[in-house]
Coordinates of C-alpha atoms in Angstrom, one line a residue:
Chain P
M1 CA 48.7 34.1 65.0
A2 CA 46.7 30.9 65.6
G3 CA 43.5 32.9 65.1
L4 CA 44.7 34.3 61.8
T5 CA 45.8 30.8 60.7
D6 CA 42.3 29.6 61.4
V7 CA 40.9 32.4 59.2
L8 CA 43.3 31.4 56.5
E9 CA 42.1 27.8 56.8
V10 CA 38.5 28.9 56.5
A11 CA 39.3 31.0 53.4
K12 CA 41.2 28.0 52.0
R13 CA 38.1 25.8 52.5
A14 CA 36.0 28.4 50.8
L15 CA 38.4 28.5 47.8
V16 CA 38.4 24.7 47.5
G17 CA 34.6 24.5 47.8
Q18 CA 33.9 27.2 45.2
R19 CA 36.5 25.7 42.9
L20 CA 34.8 22.3 43.3
G21 CA 31.5 24.0 42.4
M22 CA 33.2 25.5 39.3
D23 CA 34.6 22.0 38.3
I24 CA 31.1 20.5 38.6
T25 CA 29.5 23.3 36.7
S26 CA 32.1 23.2 33.9
N27 CA 31.6 19.4 33.6
N28 CA 27.9 19.9 33.3
I29 CA 28.3 22.5 30.6
A30 CA 30.8 20.3 28.7
N31 CA 28.3 17.4 28.8
A32 CA 25.2 19.3 28.0
S33 CA 24.7 17.3 24.8
T34 CA 26.1 14.0 26.0
P35 CA 23.4 11.3 25.7
G36 CA 22.4 9.9 29.1
F37 CA 24.3 12.5 31.0
S38 CA 22.7 13.5 34.3
R39 CA 23.7 17.0 35.6
Q40 CA 25.6 16.9 38.8
R41 CA 25.3 19.1 41.8
V42 CA 27.4 19.9 44.8
D43 CA 25.8 20.7 48.1
F44 CA 27.7 22.6 50.7
A45 CA 27.4 22.4 54.5
E46 CA 29.1 24.2 57.3
S47 CA 32.2 22.5 58.7
P48 CA 31.9 21.5 62.3
S49 CA 32.3 24.4 64.7
V50 CA 35.2 24.6 67.3
R51 CA 34.9 25.7 70.9
T52 CA 36.8 28.8 71.7
R53 CA 36.8 31.1 74.7
Y54 CA 34.4 33.3 72.7
G55 CA 32.0 30.4 72.2
L56 CA 31.5 28.1 69.2
I57 CA 33.0 29.5 66.0
G58 CA 32.4 28.1 62.5
T59 CA 35.3 26.6 60.6
G60 CA 34.1 27.3 57.0
V61 CA 32.4 25.2 54.4
T62 CA 32.7 21.7 53.2
A63 CA 31.1 19.9 50.2
S64 CA 28.6 17.4 51.7
H65 CA 27.0 16.0 48.6
V66 CA 28.3 15.5 45.1
G67 CA 26.1 13.5 42.9
R68 CA 23.7 13.2 40.0
V69 CA 20.4 14.8 39.8
R70 CA 18.3 11.8 38.8
E71 CA 14.7 10.9 39.4
R72 CA 14.3 7.1 39.6
F73 CA 10.6 7.3 39.2
I74 CA 11.0 8.7 35.7
D75 CA 13.6 6.1 35.0
Q76 CA 11.1 3.4 35.9
Q77 CA 8.4 5.0 33.8
V78 CA 10.8 5.4 30.8
R79 CA 11.8 1.7 31.0
A80 CA 8.1 0.6 31.3
A81 CA 7.2 2.7 28.3
S82 CA 10.2 1.5 26.3
D83 CA 9.4 -2.1 26.9
T84 CA 5.8 -1.6 25.6
F85 CA 7.1 0.6 22.7
G86 CA 9.7 -2.0 21.8
Q87 CA 7.1 -4.7 21.7
A88 CA 4.6 -2.6 19.6
T89 CA 7.3 -1.5 17.2
T90 CA 8.4 -5.1 16.6
Q91 CA 4.8 -6.3 16.2
Q92 CA 4.1 -3.5 13.7
R93 CA 7.1 -4.4 11.7
I94 CA 6.1 -8.1 11.6
L95 CA 2.5 -7.3 10.8
S96 CA 3.5 -5.0 8.0
Q97 CA 5.3 -7.9 6.5
V98 CA 2.3 -10.2 7.0
E99 CA 0.0 -7.6 5.4
A100 CA 2.4 -7.3 2.4
A101 CA 2.4 -11.1 2.0
V102 CA -1.4 -11.4 2.3
N103 CA -1.7 -8.6 -0.2
E104 CA -5.4 -7.9 0.1
P105 CA -7.4 -6.4 -1.5
S106 CA -5.6 -7.0 -4.8
D107 CA -5.9 -8.8 -8.1
N108 CA -3.1 -11.1 -7.0
G109 CA -4.6 -12.0 -3.6
I110 CA -6.2 -15.3 -2.6
A111 CA -9.7 -13.7 -2.2
T112 CA -9.7 -12.7 -5.9
A113 CA -8.2 -16.1 -6.9
M114 CA -11.0 -17.9 -5.0
S115 CA -13.6 -15.7 -6.6
R116 CA -12.2 -16.4 -10.1
F117 CA -12.0 -20.1 -9.4
F118 CA -15.7 -20.3 -8.4
G119 CA -16.5 -18.0 -11.3
A120 CA -14.7 -20.4 -13.7
F121 CA -16.9 -23.2 -12.5
Q122 CA -19.9 -21.0 -12.9
D123 CA -18.9 -20.3 -16.5
L124 CA -18.4 -24.1 -17.0
S125 CA -21.9 -24.7 -15.8
V126 CA -23.1 -22.5 -18.6
H127 CA -20.8 -24.2 -21.2
P128 CA -20.0 -27.6 -19.8
E129 CA -18.7 -29.0 -23.1
E130 CA -16.5 -26.0 -24.1
S131 CA -12.7 -26.6 -23.7
A132 CA -12.1 -22.8 -23.2
A133 CA -14.3 -23.0 -20.1
R134 CA -12.5 -26.2 -18.9
N135 CA -9.1 -24.6 -19.5
S136 CA -10.2 -21.6 -17.5
V137 CA -11.3 -23.9 -14.6
L138 CA -7.9 -25.6 -14.7
Q139 CA -6.0 -22.3 -14.9
Q140 CA -7.9 -20.6 -12.1
G141 CA -7.6 -23.7 -9.9
T142 CA -3.8 -23.7 -10.5
L143 CA -3.6 -20.0 -9.8
L144 CA -5.5 -20.5 -6.6
A145 CA -3.3 -23.3 -5.4
Q146 CA -0.2 -21.2 -6.3
G147 CA -1.7 -18.3 -4.2
F148 CA -2.0 -20.6 -1.2
H149 CA 1.6 -21.9 -1.7
R150 CA 3.0 -18.4 -2.1
L151 CA 1.3 -17.0 1.1
T152 CA 2.3 -20.1 3.1
A153 CA 5.9 -19.9 1.9
N154 CA 6.0 -16.2 2.7
L155 CA 4.6 -16.7 6.2
K156 CA 7.0 -19.6 6.9
Q157 CA 9.9 -17.6 5.6
L158 CA 9.0 -14.8 7.9
R159 CA 8.8 -17.2 10.8
G160 CA 12.2 -18.5 10.0
D161 CA 13.5 -14.9 9.9
L162 CA 12.0 -14.3 13.3
A163 CA 14.0 -17.2 14.7
S164 CA 17.2 -15.4 13.5
D165 CA 15.8 -12.2 15.0
V166 CA 15.5 -14.0 18.4
E167 CA 19.2 -14.9 18.3
N168 CA 20.2 -11.4 17.4
K169 CA 18.1 -9.9 20.2
L170 CA 19.5 -12.5 22.7
R171 CA 23.0 -11.5 21.6
D172 CA 22.2 -7.8 22.3
I173 CA 20.6 -8.6 25.6
N174 CA 23.6 -10.7 26.7
R175 CA 26.0 -8.0 25.7
L176 CA 24.1 -5.4 27.6
T177 CA 23.8 -7.5 30.8
K178 CA 27.5 -8.2 30.7
D179 CA 28.2 -4.5 30.3
I180 CA 25.9 -3.7 33.2
S181 CA 27.5 -6.2 35.5
E182 CA 31.0 -4.9 34.7
L183 CA 29.9 -1.3 35.3
D184 CA 28.2 -2.4 38.5
I185 CA 31.5 -3.8 39.8
K186 CA 33.4 -0.7 38.9
I187 CA 30.7 1.5 40.6
T188 CA 30.7 -0.4 43.8
N189 CA 34.4 -0.5 44.0
A190 CA 34.6 3.2 43.4
L191 CA 32.0 3.9 46.1
A192 CA 33.8 1.7 48.5
E193 CA 36.9 3.9 48.0
G194 CA 34.8 6.9 48.7
L195 CA 34.7 8.1 45.1
E196 CA 31.6 9.2 43.3
P197 CA 31.4 7.5 39.9
S198 CA 28.6 9.6 38.3
D199 CA 29.8 8.9 34.8
L200 CA 29.8 5.2 35.3
K201 CA 26.3 5.4 36.8
D202 CA 25.1 7.3 33.8
Q203 CA 26.6 4.7 31.5
R204 CA 24.9 1.9 33.6
D205 CA 21.5 3.7 33.4
L206 CA 21.9 4.1 29.6
K207 CA 22.6 0.3 29.2
I208 CA 19.6 -0.5 31.4
D209 CA 17.4 1.8 29.3
A210 CA 18.6 0.1 26.1
L211 CA 17.9 -3.3 27.7
S212 CA 14.4 -2.3 28.8
K213 CA 13.5 -1.8 25.1
L214 CA 14.5 -5.4 24.3
V215 CA 12.9 -7.0 27.3
K216 CA 10.9 -6.0 30.4
V217 CA 13.3 -5.4 33.3
H218 CA 13.0 -4.9 37.0
V219 CA 15.7 -2.9 38.6
S220 CA 16.5 -2.8 42.3
E221 CA 19.3 -0.9 43.9
D222 CA 20.9 -1.6 47.3
T223 CA 22.5 0.9 49.6
N224 CA 26.0 0.1 48.3
G225 CA 24.9 1.5 44.9
S226 CA 24.9 -1.9 43.3
V227 CA 21.9 -2.8 41.1
M228 CA 20.2 -6.1 40.3
V229 CA 18.5 -6.3 37.0
S230 CA 16.0 -9.1 36.6
V231 CA 13.9 -10.4 33.7
S232 CA 10.8 -12.4 34.5
G233 CA 12.0 -13.0 38.1
T234 CA 15.5 -14.2 37.0
V235 CA 18.5 -11.9 37.9
V236 CA 20.4 -11.4 34.7
A237 CA 22.8 -8.7 35.7
S238 CA 24.3 -7.9 39.1
R239 CA 27.6 -7.4 40.8
A240 CA 27.9 -11.2 40.9
G241 CA 28.0 -11.3 37.1
A242 CA 25.7 -11.6 34.1
V243 CA 23.5 -14.6 33.4
T244 CA 23.3 -15.5 29.7
L245 CA 19.9 -16.0 28.1
S246 CA 19.7 -18.6 25.4
S247 CA 17.0 -20.1 23.2
A248 CA 16.0 -23.6 22.4
I249 CA 13.4 -25.1 20.1
A250 CA 10.6 -27.2 21.8
G251 CA 8.3 -28.6 19.1
D252 CA 8.0 -25.6 16.9
Q253 CA 8.1 -23.1 19.7
I254 CA 11.1 -21.0 20.7
R255 CA 11.7 -21.0 24.5
I256 CA 14.1 -18.8 26.4
Y257 CA 16.3 -20.1 29.2
A258 CA 18.6 -18.3 31.7
G259 CA 22.0 -19.7 32.4
N260 CA 21.9 -23.5 33.1
S261 CA 18.3 -23.5 34.2
T262 CA 15.9 -26.0 32.6
Q263 CA 13.0 -23.8 33.6
E264 CA 11.8 -21.5 30.9
T265 CA 12.2 -17.8 31.4
P266 CA 8.9 -16.5 30.0
I267 CA 9.4 -13.3 27.9
R268 CA 6.1 -11.6 27.1
S269 CA 7.1 -8.0 26.3
G270 CA 9.8 -5.8 24.8
E271 CA 11.2 -6.4 21.3
L272 CA 12.1 -9.9 22.2
G273 CA 8.6 -10.6 23.5
G274 CA 7.1 -9.2 20.3
V275 CA 9.3 -11.5 18.2
L276 CA 8.5 -14.5 20.3
E277 CA 4.8 -13.9 20.3
A278 CA 4.8 -13.5 16.5
H279 CA 6.9 -16.7 16.1
N280 CA 5.1 -18.9 18.7
A281 CA 1.5 -17.7 18.4
T282 CA 0.6 -15.1 15.8
L283 CA 2.2 -16.7 12.7
P284 CA 1.2 -20.3 13.6
D285 CA -2.4 -19.0 14.1
Y286 CA -2.4 -17.3 10.7
L287 CA -0.9 -20.5 9.0
T288 CA -3.5 -22.6 10.7
K289 CA -6.3 -20.4 9.4
L290 CA -4.8 -20.5 5.9
D291 CA -4.7 -24.3 6.2
Q292 CA -8.3 -24.5 7.4
T293 CA -9.4 -22.4 4.4
A294 CA -7.4 -24.6 2.0
K295 CA -8.6 -27.9 3.5
A296 CA -12.2 -26.9 3.6
L297 CA -11.9 -26.0 -0.1
I298 CA -10.1 -29.2 -1.0
D299 CA -12.5 -31.4 0.9
R300 CA -15.7 -29.9 -0.3
V301 CA -14.7 -29.4 -4.0
N302 CA -13.3 -33.0 -4.1
A303 CA -16.4 -34.4 -2.4
L304 CA -18.6 -32.9 -5.2
H305 CA -16.1 -33.6 -8.0
I306 CA -15.6 -37.3 -7.1
G307 CA -19.4 -37.8 -7.6
G308 CA -19.4 -36.1 -11.0
F309 CA -18.6 -37.2 -14.6
G310 CA -16.1 -35.8 -17.0
L311 CA -16.5 -35.2 -20.7
D312 CA -14.1 -38.0 -21.8
K313 CA -15.4 -41.3 -23.3
P314 CA -16.5 -43.2 -21.4
P315 CA -17.1 -40.3 -18.9
S316 CA -14.6 -40.7 -16.1
T317 CA -15.8 -40.4 -12.5
G318 CA -14.3 -40.7 -9.0
N319 CA -11.6 -38.1 -9.8
K320 CA -10.5 -35.6 -7.2
F321 CA -10.0 -32.0 -8.4
F322 CA -7.4 -31.1 -5.8
T323 CA -4.7 -33.1 -4.1
G324 CA -3.2 -32.2 -0.7
T325 CA -4.6 -31.4 2.7
S326 CA -3.2 -27.9 3.4
A327 CA -2.4 -24.5 2.0
E328 CA 1.2 -25.7 1.5
N329 CA 0.5 -28.8 -0.5
I330 CA -2.8 -28.0 -2.3
D331 CA -2.5 -28.8 -6.0
I332 CA -4.5 -29.9 -9.0
D333 CA -5.0 -33.6 -9.3
P334 CA -2.5 -34.9 -12.0
A335 CA -5.3 -36.7 -13.9
V336 CA -7.3 -33.5 -14.2
A337 CA -4.3 -31.4 -14.9
N338 CA -3.3 -33.6 -17.8
D339 CA -6.8 -33.9 -19.3
I340 CA -9.3 -31.1 -19.0
N341 CA -12.0 -33.6 -20.1
K342 CA -11.7 -35.2 -16.7
I343 CA -13.0 -32.1 -15.0
A344 CA -16.4 -33.2 -13.7
A345 CA -19.3 -30.9 -14.7
S346 CA -22.0 -33.5 -15.1
L347 CA -24.0 -35.3 -12.4
D348 CA -25.3 -38.1 -14.6
G349 CA -22.6 -38.5 -17.2
K350 CA -24.6 -36.8 -19.9
P351 CA -22.5 -34.1 -21.8
G352 CA -25.0 -31.2 -21.4
N353 CA -25.5 -31.8 -17.7
N354 CA -24.0 -29.1 -15.5
E355 CA -25.1 -29.9 -12.0
I356 CA -21.7 -30.7 -10.5
A357 CA -20.2 -27.5 -12.0
L358 CA -23.1 -25.5 -10.6
A359 CA -22.7 -27.2 -7.2
I360 CA -18.9 -26.5 -7.1
A361 CA -19.6 -22.9 -8.0
G362 CA -22.1 -22.8 -5.2
V363 CA -19.4 -23.9 -2.6
R364 CA -18.5 -20.2 -2.3
N365 CA -21.8 -19.6 -0.4
E366 CA -21.8 -22.9 1.7
A367 CA -21.3 -22.5 5.4
L368 CA -18.5 -25.0 5.9
L369 CA -16.3 -23.5 8.7
N370 CA -16.7 -22.3 12.2
G371 CA -19.3 -25.0 13.0
N372 CA -21.0 -24.6 9.7
T373 CA -21.7 -21.0 10.1
T374 CA -19.1 -19.4 7.8
S375 CA -18.4 -19.8 4.1
I376 CA -14.8 -20.3 2.8
P377 CA -14.5 -16.8 1.4
Q378 CA -16.0 -15.2 4.5
F379 CA -13.6 -17.2 6.7
Y380 CA -10.6 -16.0 4.6
A381 CA -12.0 -12.5 4.7
T382 CA -12.2 -12.6 8.5
F383 CA -8.6 -13.8 8.6
V384 CA -7.5 -10.9 6.4
S385 CA -9.5 -8.5 8.6
T386 CA -7.9 -9.9 11.7
V387 CA -4.5 -9.0 10.3
G388 CA -5.7 -5.5 9.5
T389 CA -7.3 -5.0 13.0
A390 CA -4.1 -6.2 14.7
M391 CA -2.1 -3.8 12.6
T392 CA -4.4 -0.9 13.5
A393 CA -4.3 -1.7 17.2
T394 CA -0.5 -2.0 17.2
D395 CA -0.2 1.3 15.3
N396 CA -2.3 3.0 18.0
T397 CA -0.2 1.4 20.8
M398 CA 3.0 2.4 19.1
R399 CA 1.8 6.0 18.6
N400 CA 0.6 6.3 22.2
Q401 CA 3.8 4.9 23.7
E402 CA 5.9 7.2 21.4
L403 CA 4.0 10.1 22.9
I404 CA 4.5 8.9 26.5
L405 CA 8.2 8.3 25.9
A406 CA 8.5 11.8 24.4
Q407 CA 6.8 13.2 27.5
L408 CA 8.9 11.2 29.9
E409 CA 12.1 12.3 28.1
S410 CA 10.9 15.9 28.6
Q411 CA 10.4 15.2 32.3
R412 CA 13.8 13.6 32.5
T413 CA 15.5 16.5 30.7
A414 CA 13.7 18.9 33.0
V415 CA 15.1 17.1 36.1
S416 CA 18.5 15.7 34.9
G417 CA 19.2 17.7 31.8
V418 CA 21.7 20.6 31.8
S419 CA 20.3 24.1 31.6
I420 CA 23.0 26.3 30.2
D421 CA 21.3 29.3 31.8
E422 CA 21.3 27.7 35.2
E423 CA 24.9 26.6 34.9
M424 CA 26.1 30.0 33.8
T425 CA 24.4 31.5 36.8
N426 CA 26.0 28.9 39.1
L427 CA 29.4 29.6 37.5
I428 CA 29.0 33.4 38.2
K429 CA 27.9 32.6 41.7
Y430 CA 31.0 30.3 42.4
Q431 CA 33.3 32.8 40.7
R432 CA 32.1 35.6 42.9
S433 CA 32.4 33.5 46.0
F434 CA 35.9 32.4 44.9
D435 CA 36.8 36.1 44.4
A436 CA 35.4 36.9 47.9
A437 CA 37.4 34.0 49.5
A438 CA 40.5 35.1 47.7
K439 CA 40.0 38.6 49.1
V440 CA 39.9 37.1 52.6
V441 CA 43.2 35.3 51.9
S442 CA 44.6 38.6 50.7
A443 CA 43.3 40.4 53.8
V444 CA 44.8 37.8 56.1
D445 CA 48.1 38.1 54.2
D446 CA 48.2 41.8 54.9
L447 CA 47.4 41.2 58.5
F448 CA 50.3 38.7 58.8
R449 CA 52.6 41.3 57.2
T450 CA 51.5 44.0 59.6
I451 CA 52.1 41.8 62.6
I452 CA 55.6 40.7 61.4
Q453 CA 56.5 44.3 60.8
M454 CA 55.3 45.2 64.3
V455 CA 57.9 42.8 65.8
Q456 CA 60.8 43.8 63.5
Chain W
M1 CA -33.0 14.4 -10.7
K2 CA -33.9 12.5 -7.5
N3 CA -37.2 11.6 -5.8
G4 CA -39.5 14.1 -4.1
S5 CA -39.8 17.9 -4.4
F6 CA -36.7 20.0 -4.4
P7 CA -35.4 22.5 -1.9
T8 CA -34.6 26.0 -3.2
I9 CA -31.1 26.8 -4.4
A10 CA -30.8 29.2 -1.4
T11 CA -31.5 26.3 1.0
I12 CA -29.0 24.0 -0.7
D13 CA -26.4 26.8 -0.7
Q14 CA -27.1 27.5 3.0
F15 CA -26.8 23.9 3.9
T16 CA -23.6 23.4 2.0
E17 CA -22.2 26.5 3.5
V18 CA -23.0 25.3 7.1
L19 CA -21.5 21.9 6.3
K20 CA -18.4 23.5 4.9
T21 CA -18.0 25.8 8.0
E22 CA -18.5 22.8 10.3
A23 CA -15.8 20.9 8.4
E24 CA -13.4 23.9 8.7
L25 CA -14.1 24.3 12.4
A26 CA -13.5 20.6 13.0
S27 CA -10.1 20.9 11.1
A28 CA -9.2 24.0 13.2
L29 CA -10.2 22.2 16.4
L30 CA -8.0 19.2 15.4
E31 CA -5.0 21.6 14.9
V32 CA -5.6 23.1 18.3
L33 CA -5.7 19.7 20.0
Q34 CA -2.5 18.7 18.2
E35 CA -0.9 21.9 19.5
Q36 CA -2.1 21.0 23.0
Q37 CA -0.5 17.6 22.6
R38 CA 2.8 19.2 21.7
A39 CA 2.6 21.5 24.7
I40 CA 1.7 18.6 27.1
V41 CA 4.6 16.5 25.9
R42 CA 7.1 19.4 26.4
F43 CA 5.5 20.7 29.6
Q44 CA 4.9 24.1 28.1
D45 CA 2.2 25.4 30.4
V46 CA 1.9 28.8 28.7
R47 CA 1.5 27.3 25.3
L48 CA -1.0 24.8 26.7
G49 CA -3.0 27.6 28.3
A50 CA -3.2 29.5 25.0
A51 CA -4.2 26.4 23.1
I52 CA -7.0 25.7 25.6
E53 CA -8.3 29.2 25.2
R54 CA -8.4 28.8 21.5
Q55 CA -10.2 25.5 21.9
Q56 CA -12.8 27.2 24.0
Q57 CA -13.4 29.8 21.4
L58 CA -13.7 27.2 18.7
M59 CA -16.2 25.2 20.9
K60 CA -18.4 28.3 21.2
A61 CA -18.3 28.7 17.5
I62 CA -19.2 25.0 16.9
E63 CA -22.0 25.3 19.4
S64 CA -23.6 28.2 17.7
L65 CA -23.1 26.6 14.3
G66 CA -24.9 23.5 15.7
K67 CA -28.0 25.5 16.1
E68 CA -27.7 26.8 12.6
W69 CA -27.2 23.3 11.4
E70 CA -30.3 22.1 13.1
K71 CA -32.4 24.8 11.5
V72 CA -31.0 24.3 8.0
S73 CA -31.1 20.5 8.1
R74 CA -34.7 20.6 9.3
E75 CA -35.7 22.8 6.4
F76 CA -33.8 20.7 4.0
S77 CA -35.3 17.4 5.3
R78 CA -38.8 18.9 5.0
A79 CA -38.2 20.0 1.4
L80 CA -36.9 16.5 0.6
H81 CA -39.7 14.7 2.5
I82 CA -37.1 13.0 4.9
D83 CA -38.5 12.1 8.3
T84 CA -37.2 14.8 10.6
R85 CA -37.5 12.6 13.7
E86 CA -34.6 10.5 12.4
P87 CA -31.0 11.7 12.5
L88 CA -30.1 13.2 9.2
R89 CA -27.6 11.1 7.2
L90 CA -25.5 12.9 4.7
S91 CA -25.5 9.9 2.4
V92 CA -29.3 10.0 2.2
L93 CA -29.3 13.7 1.6
A94 CA -26.6 13.5 -1.1
S95 CA -28.7 10.7 -2.9
R96 CA -31.6 13.2 -3.2
L97 CA -29.5 16.0 -4.7
P98 CA -28.3 16.7 -8.2
E99 CA -24.8 15.5 -9.0
K100 CA -22.9 18.7 -8.4
E101 CA -24.5 19.5 -5.1
A102 CA -24.3 15.8 -4.0
A103 CA -20.5 15.9 -4.7
Q104 CA -20.0 19.0 -2.6
V105 CA -22.1 17.5 0.3
S106 CA -20.1 14.3 0.1
K107 CA -16.8 16.2 0.0
Y108 CA -17.5 18.3 3.1
G109 CA -19.1 15.3 4.8
K110 CA -15.9 13.2 4.3
Q111 CA -13.7 16.1 5.5
L112 CA -15.9 16.5 8.6
C113 CA -15.9 12.7 9.4
S114 CA -12.2 12.4 8.9
A115 CA -11.5 15.4 11.2
V116 CA -13.9 14.1 13.9
D117 CA -12.1 10.6 13.8
K118 CA -8.8 12.3 14.3
I119 CA -10.2 14.6 17.0
L120 CA -11.3 11.6 19.0
S121 CA -8.0 9.9 18.6
V122 CA -5.9 13.0 19.6
N123 CA -8.2 13.7 22.5
N124 CA -7.7 10.2 23.8
Q125 CA -3.9 10.6 23.5
N126 CA -4.0 13.9 25.3
K127 CA -6.1 12.3 28.1
M128 CA -3.5 9.6 28.4
L129 CA -0.6 12.1 28.5
L130 CA -2.4 14.2 31.1
E131 CA -2.9 11.1 33.3
N132 CA 0.8 10.4 32.9
S133 CA 1.6 13.9 34.1
L134 CA -0.7 13.6 37.0
R135 CA 1.1 10.4 38.0
F136 CA 4.4 12.2 38.1
I137 CA 2.9 15.1 40.0
K138 CA 1.4 12.7 42.6
H139 CA 4.8 11.0 42.9
S140 CA 6.6 14.3 43.3
I141 CA 4.2 15.4 46.1
R142 CA 4.7 12.0 47.8
V143 CA 8.5 12.4 47.6
M144 CA 8.3 15.9 49.1
T145 CA 5.8 15.2 51.8
D146 CA 5.8 11.6 52.7
D147 CA 8.6 9.1 51.7
Y148 CA 11.9 10.5 52.8
T149 CA 13.9 7.5 51.5
K150 CA 13.3 8.5 47.9
K151 CA 15.9 11.2 47.2
L152 CA 16.5 13.2 44.1
I153 CA 20.3 13.2 44.6
D154 CA 21.4 9.7 44.7
T155 CA 24.6 9.6 46.8
T156 CA 26.7 11.4 49.3
I157 CA 30.5 11.9 49.7

């Protein structure tokens, strides 16, 4: 009887094992379309054998592994690609806005305004006494100044928007690190109780993936199943809790700090890295170049204009044409703005003389910037082309990373994704094994009945 | 009418035809490379193999067309008194032709240049994707043959 009971026990273990297999398979099928779901697998092993007078006899089957099929190498690659993709996407978005603000080539851009300004002085040199030519100089000068104001205002507005963007990204990062920490605690507690929290692990991985797009992360896992997520060497999420990232302004730069640390946490990649780079480096550089262009123009035109004579009586001299020192504050001198006769075209005070007008028109070709190697229009053109080149490079990076991410997702799906065909095959396999085990139970039941009838 | 003597109509037609065919072959090659890219991203080896075969056929056609191009462009250059030792520039050729023919040469030339630029770009992307695949293959081999601590299944019960 004891022997038959053992057989029944073996059959029972088989039933339990195959039913577990069917549970896992049906869960896989149910979650085939769930984002971030990793298919699960159960591995069976022989139960320990027992010594009998006939030798060692097996005692059936037991489930030795139940877990996710997940490839950490792919996860690392996906996170690295996401971080670069996130940065490139952000840069592309920002550069698009810069390109739109710069608006070149176009009739409304600064390049055309500069050309028209110098052209107006050229016309004035031909007709130095004509008020139409003088009005044109005033008008083109005003439009040029407005062009500088507009572009500066747009770039500064964009920079201000980026500061808000930083706060939004930090909020997202802190929410994710908090979620990761909470999940980590639940996972380690479950593992300590001998449970396998595959669903929680999937959720944790999804959160880490989302975080990796915002900022470059390094993930390490210990043997207890707990993870430590660090950013630039600072642990921001772990079983011990989440560390909040915050921002502070230092001068005109945004700096990121972790927790109560006074040491900056340098963020150089991910969406947050892209925004910080644009705010702290790219846009200030563009604003500086714009200011350099405007200042060179102001200084040189004024230097010539001050030495010239107007058309008023007596001919005024010593007047600036522009006021201001930068692209933000360049303007027409009020004296000139209120009286076009104060526009200096003459070098010697005689009405027909046009040498100053000619000289100012010639400023367009003077090498005044970059150590006297580049003219003002060339300098501005180089600035515009820098924006274009940066845009092209970012587009290429974005496209490349998009392809790599698509490829990595295919790899991930191949490893961790649910194949309905495979699961259906497994289901049939477990079902048949379950049927076979049930037959064993039925057979043992018959044997029990036979033995009982024997003794009745 | 432009400077120098003029090639025959047959030569101009031949030249334009070769240029047009080159542009079409370049466009076809670009499509094949894009198909390869899709196959590499999705790990579809059969599809990739078929695309590589088509690429090889196209390369053969481009190679034989190259010889034809050399012959026609030399005749053309001679007829237009252009130095045959220098690489032939389409812009120089077009400037020596009547308007209608110049427009056609420019059109096919632009098509060809645009296709070649895109071919270079897609080719570089495919190279990058293949390098990425190779990294994964090397890692998988290492997992299977070397580092036993890296498991595919991440836990036990």
